[in-house]
PDB file of C-alpha atoms in Angstrom:
ATOM      1  CA  MET A   1     -15.569  14.669 -11.799  1.00  0.00           C
ATOM      2  CA  GLU A   2     -17.802  16.086  -8.821  1.00  0.00           C
ATOM      3  CA  GLN A   3     -15.732  14.545  -6.424  1.00  0.00           C
ATOM      4  CA  THR A   4     -12.758  15.879  -7.442  1.00  0.00           C
ATOM      5  CA  VAL A   5     -14.234  19.387  -7.187  1.00  0.00           C
ATOM      6  CA  THR A   6     -15.361  18.713  -3.362  1.00  0.00           C
ATOM      7  CA  ILE A   7     -11.997  17.390  -2.495  1.00  0.00           C
ATOM      8  CA  ASP A   8     -10.212  20.253  -4.144  1.00  0.00           C
ATOM      9  CA  SER A   9     -12.687  22.573  -2.415  1.00  0.00           C
ATOM     10  CA  LEU A  10     -11.783  20.557   0.945  1.00  0.00           C
ATOM     11  CA  TYR A  11      -8.104  21.586   0.347  1.00  0.00           C
ATOM     12  CA  GLU A  12      -8.817  25.012   0.228  1.00  0.00           C
ATOM     13  CA  GLY A  13     -10.775  24.395   3.975  1.00  0.00           C
ATOM     14  CA  CYS A  14      -7.887  22.219   5.228  1.00  0.00           C
ATOM     15  CA  LYS A  15      -5.427  24.820   4.359  1.00  0.00           C
ATOM     16  CA  ALA A  16      -7.353  27.577   6.243  1.00  0.00           C
ATOM     17  CA  GLY A  17      -7.308  24.915   9.474  1.00  0.00           C
ATOM     18  CA  SER A  18     -11.099  23.831   9.442  1.00  0.00           C
ATOM     19  CA  ARG A  19     -11.453  20.649  11.398  1.00  0.00           C
ATOM     20  CA  GLN A  20     -14.907  20.341   9.448  1.00  0.00           C
ATOM     21  CA  ALA A  21     -13.151  20.146   6.089  1.00  0.00           C
ATOM     22  CA  GLN A  22     -10.291  17.745   7.671  1.00  0.00           C
ATOM     23  CA  GLN A  23     -12.944  15.616   8.544  1.00  0.00           C
ATOM     24  CA  LYS A  24     -14.666  15.548   5.484  1.00  0.00           C
ATOM     25  CA  LEU A  25     -11.790  14.992   3.762  1.00  0.00           C
ATOM     26  CA  TYR A  26     -10.981  12.338   5.682  1.00  0.00           C
ATOM     27  CA  GLN A  27     -14.488  10.642   5.216  1.00  0.00           C
ATOM     28  CA  ALA A  28     -14.083  11.286   1.350  1.00  0.00           C
ATOM     29  CA  VAL A  29     -10.891   9.385   0.513  1.00  0.00           C
ATOM     30  CA  ALA A  30      -9.855   7.251   4.051  1.00  0.00           C
ATOM     31  CA  SER A  31     -11.596   4.159   2.579  1.00  0.00           C
ATOM     32  CA  LYS A  32      -9.486   4.226  -0.661  1.00  0.00           C
ATOM     33  CA  MET A  33      -6.385   5.030   1.134  1.00  0.00           C
ATOM     34  CA  LEU A  34      -6.928   2.347   3.792  1.00  0.00           C
ATOM     35  CA  GLY A  35      -7.000  -0.217   1.112  1.00  0.00           C
ATOM     36  CA  VAL A  36      -3.466   1.198  -0.288  1.00  0.00           C
ATOM     37  CA  CYS A  37      -2.343   0.752   3.444  1.00  0.00           C
ATOM     38  CA  MET A  38      -3.595  -2.698   3.572  1.00  0.00           C
ATOM     39  CA  ARG A  39      -1.457  -3.949   0.470  1.00  0.00           C
ATOM     40  CA  TYR A  40       1.625  -2.611   2.361  1.00  0.00           C
ATOM     41  CA  ALA A  41       0.713  -4.087   5.953  1.00  0.00           C
ATOM     42  CA  ARG A  42       1.037  -6.984   7.450  1.00  0.00           C
ATOM     43  CA  SER A  43      -2.331  -6.595   9.232  1.00  0.00           C
ATOM     44  CA  THR A  44      -5.167  -4.306   9.339  1.00  0.00           C
ATOM     45  CA  PHE A  45      -4.158  -2.718  12.689  1.00  0.00           C
ATOM     46  CA  GLU A  46      -1.042  -2.039  10.975  1.00  0.00           C
ATOM     47  CA  ALA A  47      -2.755  -0.631   8.079  1.00  0.00           C
ATOM     48  CA  GLU A  48      -5.041   1.504  10.075  1.00  0.00           C
ATOM     49  CA  ASP A  49      -1.840   2.879  12.036  1.00  0.00           C
ATOM     50  CA  MET A  50      -0.194   3.799   8.772  1.00  0.00           C
ATOM     51  CA  LEU A  51      -3.589   5.444   7.496  1.00  0.00           C
ATOM     52  CA  GLN A  52      -3.558   7.837  10.760  1.00  0.00           C
ATOM     53  CA  THR A  53       0.118   8.468  10.533  1.00  0.00           C
ATOM     54  CA  GLY A  54      -0.294   9.245   7.012  1.00  0.00           C
ATOM     55  CA  PHE A  55      -3.268  11.882   7.237  1.00  0.00           C
ATOM     56  CA  MET A  56      -1.669  13.266  10.314  1.00  0.00           C
ATOM     57  CA  LYS A  57       1.308  14.134   7.825  1.00  0.00           C
ATOM     58  CA  VAL A  58      -1.190  15.317   5.132  1.00  0.00           C
ATOM     59  CA  PHE A  59      -2.872  17.830   7.618  1.00  0.00           C
ATOM     60  CA  GLY A  60       0.523  18.744   8.861  1.00  0.00           C
ATOM     61  CA  SER A  61       2.089  19.663   5.539  1.00  0.00           C
ATOM     62  CA  ILE A  62      -1.309  20.721   3.553  1.00  0.00           C
ATOM     63  CA  GLU A  63       0.819  24.023   2.792  1.00  0.00           C
ATOM     64  CA  SER A  64       3.161  21.913   0.530  1.00  0.00           C
ATOM     65  CA  TYR A  65       0.825  20.948  -1.862  1.00  0.00           C
ATOM     66  CA  ARG A  66       1.302  23.005  -4.880  1.00  0.00           C
ATOM     67  CA  GLY A  67      -1.365  22.173  -7.139  1.00  0.00           C
ATOM     68  CA  GLU A  68       0.331  19.947  -9.696  1.00  0.00           C
ATOM     69  CA  GLY A  69      -1.838  17.061 -10.157  1.00  0.00           C
ATOM     70  CA  PRO A  70      -4.726  15.902  -8.314  1.00  0.00           C
ATOM     71  CA  PHE A  71      -4.841  16.676  -4.494  1.00  0.00           C
ATOM     72  CA  GLU A  72      -6.036  12.863  -4.045  1.00  0.00           C
ATOM     73  CA  GLY A  73      -2.861  11.766  -5.816  1.00  0.00           C
ATOM     74  CA  TRP A  74      -0.650  13.884  -3.667  1.00  0.00           C
ATOM     75  CA  ILE A  75      -2.525  12.490  -0.564  1.00  0.00           C
ATOM     76  CA  ARG A  76      -1.793   8.808  -1.999  1.00  0.00           C
ATOM     77  CA  ARG A  77       1.821   9.716  -2.407  1.00  0.00           C
ATOM     78  CA  ILE A  78       2.070  10.964   1.239  1.00  0.00           C
ATOM     79  CA  ILE A  79       0.406   7.306   2.438  1.00  0.00           C
ATOM     80  CA  VAL A  80       2.544   5.306   0.257  1.00  0.00           C
ATOM     81  CA  ASN A  81       5.478   6.991   1.496  1.00  0.00           C
ATOM     82  CA  THR A  82       4.223   6.496   4.966  1.00  0.00           C
ATOM     83  CA  ALA A  83       4.154   2.868   4.521  1.00  0.00           C
ATOM     84  CA  VAL A  84       8.014   2.742   3.316  1.00  0.00           C
ATOM     85  CA  GLU A  85       8.801   4.848   6.098  1.00  0.00           C
ATOM     86  CA  THR A  86       7.085   2.050   8.386  1.00  0.00           C
ATOM     87  CA  TYR A  87       8.882  -0.408   6.529  1.00  0.00           C
ATOM     88  CA  ARG A  88      12.037   0.809   7.185  1.00  0.00           C
ATOM     89  CA  ARG A  89      11.410   1.651  10.515  1.00  0.00           C
ATOM     90  CA  ASN A  90      10.604  -1.942  10.832  1.00  0.00           C
ATOM     91  CA  MET A  91      13.678  -3.087   9.471  1.00  0.00           C
ATOM     92  CA  ARG A  92      15.778  -1.246  11.561  1.00  0.00           C
ATOM     93  CA  SER A  93      14.110  -2.103  14.749  1.00  0.00           C
ATOM     94  CA  GLY A  94      14.804  -5.715  13.900  1.00  0.00           C
ATOM     95  CA  HIS A  95      11.166  -6.487  13.363  1.00  0.00           C
ATOM     96  CA  PRO A  96      11.557  -7.774   9.791  1.00  0.00           C
ATOM     97  CA  VAL A  97       9.381 -10.544   8.673  1.00  0.00           C
ATOM     98  CA  GLU A  98      11.492 -13.624   6.665  1.00  0.00           C
ATOM     99  CA  ILE A  99      10.270 -15.939   4.394  1.00  0.00           C
ATOM    100  CA  ASP A 100      10.439 -18.858   6.615  1.00  0.00           C
ATOM    101  CA  ASP A 101       8.293 -16.881   9.108  1.00  0.00           C
ATOM    102  CA  VAL A 102       5.616 -16.453   6.601  1.00  0.00           C
ATOM    103  CA  HIS A 103       2.633 -18.586   7.379  1.00  0.00           C
ATOM    104  CA  ASP A 104       0.014 -19.279   4.521  1.00  0.00           C
ATOM    105  CA  ASP A 105      -3.227 -18.210   6.444  1.00  0.00           C
ATOM    106  CA  VAL A 106      -5.228 -17.537   3.507  1.00  0.00           C
ATOM    107  CA  GLN A 107      -8.557 -19.230   3.633  1.00  0.00           C
ATOM    108  CA  HIS A 108      -9.267 -22.026   0.972  1.00  0.00           C
ATOM    109  CA  THR A 109     -12.847 -21.940   0.339  1.00  0.00           C
ATOM    110  CA  PHE A 110     -14.026 -19.889  -2.343  1.00  0.00           C
ATOM    111  CA  SER A 111     -17.728 -19.264  -3.552  1.00  0.00           C
ATOM    112  CA  MET A 112     -16.500 -18.057  -6.982  1.00  0.00           C
ATOM    113  CA  ASP A 113     -14.382 -19.553  -9.626  1.00  0.00           C
ATOM    114  CA  MET A 114     -11.902 -16.704  -9.571  1.00  0.00           C
ATOM    115  CA  LEU A 115      -9.928 -15.382  -6.856  1.00  0.00           C
ATOM    116  CA  GLU A 116     -12.061 -12.538  -5.043  1.00  0.00           C
ATOM    117  CA  CYS A 117     -10.275  -9.400  -4.134  1.00  0.00           C
ATOM    118  CA  GLU A 118     -10.149 -10.229  -0.198  1.00  0.00           C
ATOM    119  CA  ASP A 119      -8.579 -13.410  -1.248  1.00  0.00           C
ATOM    120  CA  LEU A 120      -5.676 -11.712  -3.254  1.00  0.00           C
ATOM    121  CA  LEU A 121      -5.453  -8.854  -0.539  1.00  0.00           C
ATOM    122  CA  ARG A 122      -4.723 -11.630   2.191  1.00  0.00           C
ATOM    123  CA  ILE A 123      -1.911 -13.225  -0.020  1.00  0.00           C
ATOM    124  CA  ILE A 124      -0.277  -9.911  -0.961  1.00  0.00           C
ATOM    125  CA  GLN A 125      -0.340  -9.123   2.745  1.00  0.00           C
ATOM    126  CA  ALA A 126       1.197 -12.703   3.639  1.00  0.00           C
ATOM    127  CA  LEU A 127       4.265 -11.720   1.256  1.00  0.00           C
ATOM    128  CA  PRO A 128       7.398 -11.105   3.151  1.00  0.00           C
ATOM    129  CA  ASP A 129       7.951  -7.436   4.012  1.00  0.00           C
ATOM    130  CA  GLY A 130      10.715  -6.756   1.226  1.00  0.00           C
ATOM    131  CA  TYR A 131       8.800  -8.547  -1.162  1.00  0.00           C
ATOM    132  CA  ARG A 132       5.430  -6.992  -0.345  1.00  0.00           C
ATOM    133  CA  ILE A 133       6.596  -3.555  -0.504  1.00  0.00           C
ATOM    134  CA  VAL A 134       8.558  -3.824  -3.873  1.00  0.00           C
ATOM    135  CA  PHE A 135       5.757  -5.485  -5.321  1.00  0.00           C
ATOM    136  CA  ASN A 136       3.121  -2.907  -4.230  1.00  0.00           C
ATOM    137  CA  MET A 137       5.477   0.148  -5.255  1.00  0.00           C
ATOM    138  CA  TYR A 138       6.142  -0.970  -8.738  1.00  0.00           C
ATOM    139  CA  ALA A 139       3.076  -3.364  -9.764  1.00  0.00           C
ATOM    140  CA  LEU A 140       0.387  -1.357  -8.091  1.00  0.00           C
ATOM    141  CA  GLU A 141       1.701   2.346  -7.630  1.00  0.00           C
ATOM    142  CA  GLY A 142       3.784   2.356 -10.835  1.00  0.00           C
ATOM    143  CA  TYR A 143       7.055   3.373  -9.296  1.00  0.00           C
ATOM    144  CA  SER A 144      10.296   2.470 -11.330  1.00  0.00           C
ATOM    145  CA  HIS A 145      13.301   0.303  -9.926  1.00  0.00           C
ATOM    146  CA  LYS A 146      15.262   3.329  -9.470  1.00  0.00           C
ATOM    147  CA  GLU A 147      12.443   5.188  -7.458  1.00  0.00           C
ATOM    148  CA  ILE A 148      12.056   2.099  -5.386  1.00  0.00           C
ATOM    149  CA  ALA A 149      15.976   1.764  -4.772  1.00  0.00           C
ATOM    150  CA  ALA A 150      16.052   5.391  -3.482  1.00  0.00           C
ATOM    151  CA  ALA A 151      12.876   5.029  -1.346  1.00  0.00           C
ATOM    152  CA  LEU A 152      13.962   1.751   0.419  1.00  0.00           C
ATOM    153  CA  HIS A 153      17.896   2.419   0.443  1.00  0.00           C
ATOM    154  CA  ILE A 154      18.600  -0.841  -1.658  1.00  0.00           C
ATOM    155  CA  SER A 155      20.107  -1.250  -5.280  1.00  0.00           C
ATOM    156  CA  GLU A 156      17.955  -1.413  -8.339  1.00  0.00           C
ATOM    157  CA  GLY A 157      19.139  -5.082  -8.570  1.00  0.00           C
ATOM    158  CA  ALA A 158      17.932  -5.748  -5.234  1.00  0.00           C
ATOM    159  CA  SER A 159      14.580  -4.218  -6.381  1.00  0.00           C
ATOM    160  CA  LYS A 160      14.241  -5.927  -9.491  1.00  0.00           C
ATOM    161  CA  SER A 161      15.170  -9.275  -7.455  1.00  0.00           C
ATOM    162  CA  GLN A 162      12.584  -8.632  -4.703  1.00  0.00           C
ATOM    163  CA  LEU A 163       9.586  -8.114  -7.618  1.00  0.00           C
ATOM    164  CA  SER A 164      10.887 -11.248  -9.142  1.00  0.00           C
ATOM    165  CA  ARG A 165      10.708 -13.408  -5.929  1.00  0.00           C
ATOM    166  CA  ALA A 166       7.562 -11.551  -5.251  1.00  0.00           C
ATOM    167  CA  ARG A 167       5.965 -12.590  -8.136  1.00  0.00           C
ATOM    168  CA  ALA A 168       6.967 -16.053  -8.125  1.00  0.00           C
ATOM    169  CA  TRP A 169       5.688 -16.305  -4.455  1.00  0.00           C
ATOM    170  CA  LEU A 170       2.195 -14.817  -5.475  1.00  0.00           C
ATOM    171  CA  LYS A 171       2.301 -17.366  -8.109  1.00  0.00           C
ATOM    172  CA  GLU A 172       2.994 -20.287  -6.092  1.00  0.00           C
ATOM    173  CA  ARG A 173       0.364 -19.280  -3.447  1.00  0.00           C
ATOM    174  CA  ILE A 174      -2.321 -18.558  -6.035  1.00  0.00           C
ATOM    175  CA  ILE A 175      -1.644 -21.941  -7.828  1.00  0.00           C
ATOM    176  CA  LYS A 176      -1.881 -23.611  -4.082  1.00  0.00           C
ATOM    177  CA  LEU A 177      -5.102 -21.894  -3.264  1.00  0.00           C
ATOM    178  CA  GLU A 178      -6.806 -22.656  -6.442  1.00  0.00           C
ATOM    179  CA  GLY A 179      -5.818 -26.202  -6.457  1.00  0.00           C
ATOM    180  CA  GLY A 180      -3.231 -26.029  -9.580  1.00  0.00           C
ATOM    181  CA  ARG A 181      -6.194 -24.136 -11.954  1.00  0.00           C
ATOM    182  CA  TYR A 182      -3.672 -21.671 -12.934  1.00  0.00           C
ATOM    183  CA  GLU A 183      -0.614 -23.869 -13.353  1.00  0.00           C
ATOM    184  CA  SER A 184      -0.769 -23.655 -17.032  1.00  0.00           C
ATOM    185  CA  ARG A 185      -0.770 -20.361 -17.647  1.00  0.00           C
TER     186      ARG A 185
END
């Protein structure tokens, strides 16, 4: 609860244009938001770029926050929208990653019996762009297929299909990674 109060008080400083408040807000939530970006991006560099662009939008549109819901949730929404915009821009510029172009670059050594977060993140990052974006928006961010379709300019059916294919793709990689341990599930 204390962090919420701190973030809310930082909002007031950011709204007033305080660089110190902006820096403190960034330090308070950047690592969490970078985690969000990492799920959408193909690389750490792309995730960091999304994060910086997202925070520029946060600080540039701070006046539009209406206090409906947590301030951190508003920031997260901007970060997710920035990731989606990056995906759409890449699609328009002819830089999408096709399924055949994706290489399984996940490390195959584990020190634990279960997948570690870093390993799962690498698998999610290796998803083809369309699959990764839809999977993140639906499974991790809680968007509906209707919302995803509107954001990505695709049909609801395409969103459902991309999610289904993403799940199958992930399952295949996890099975391969874990040597078939999850096959019976």
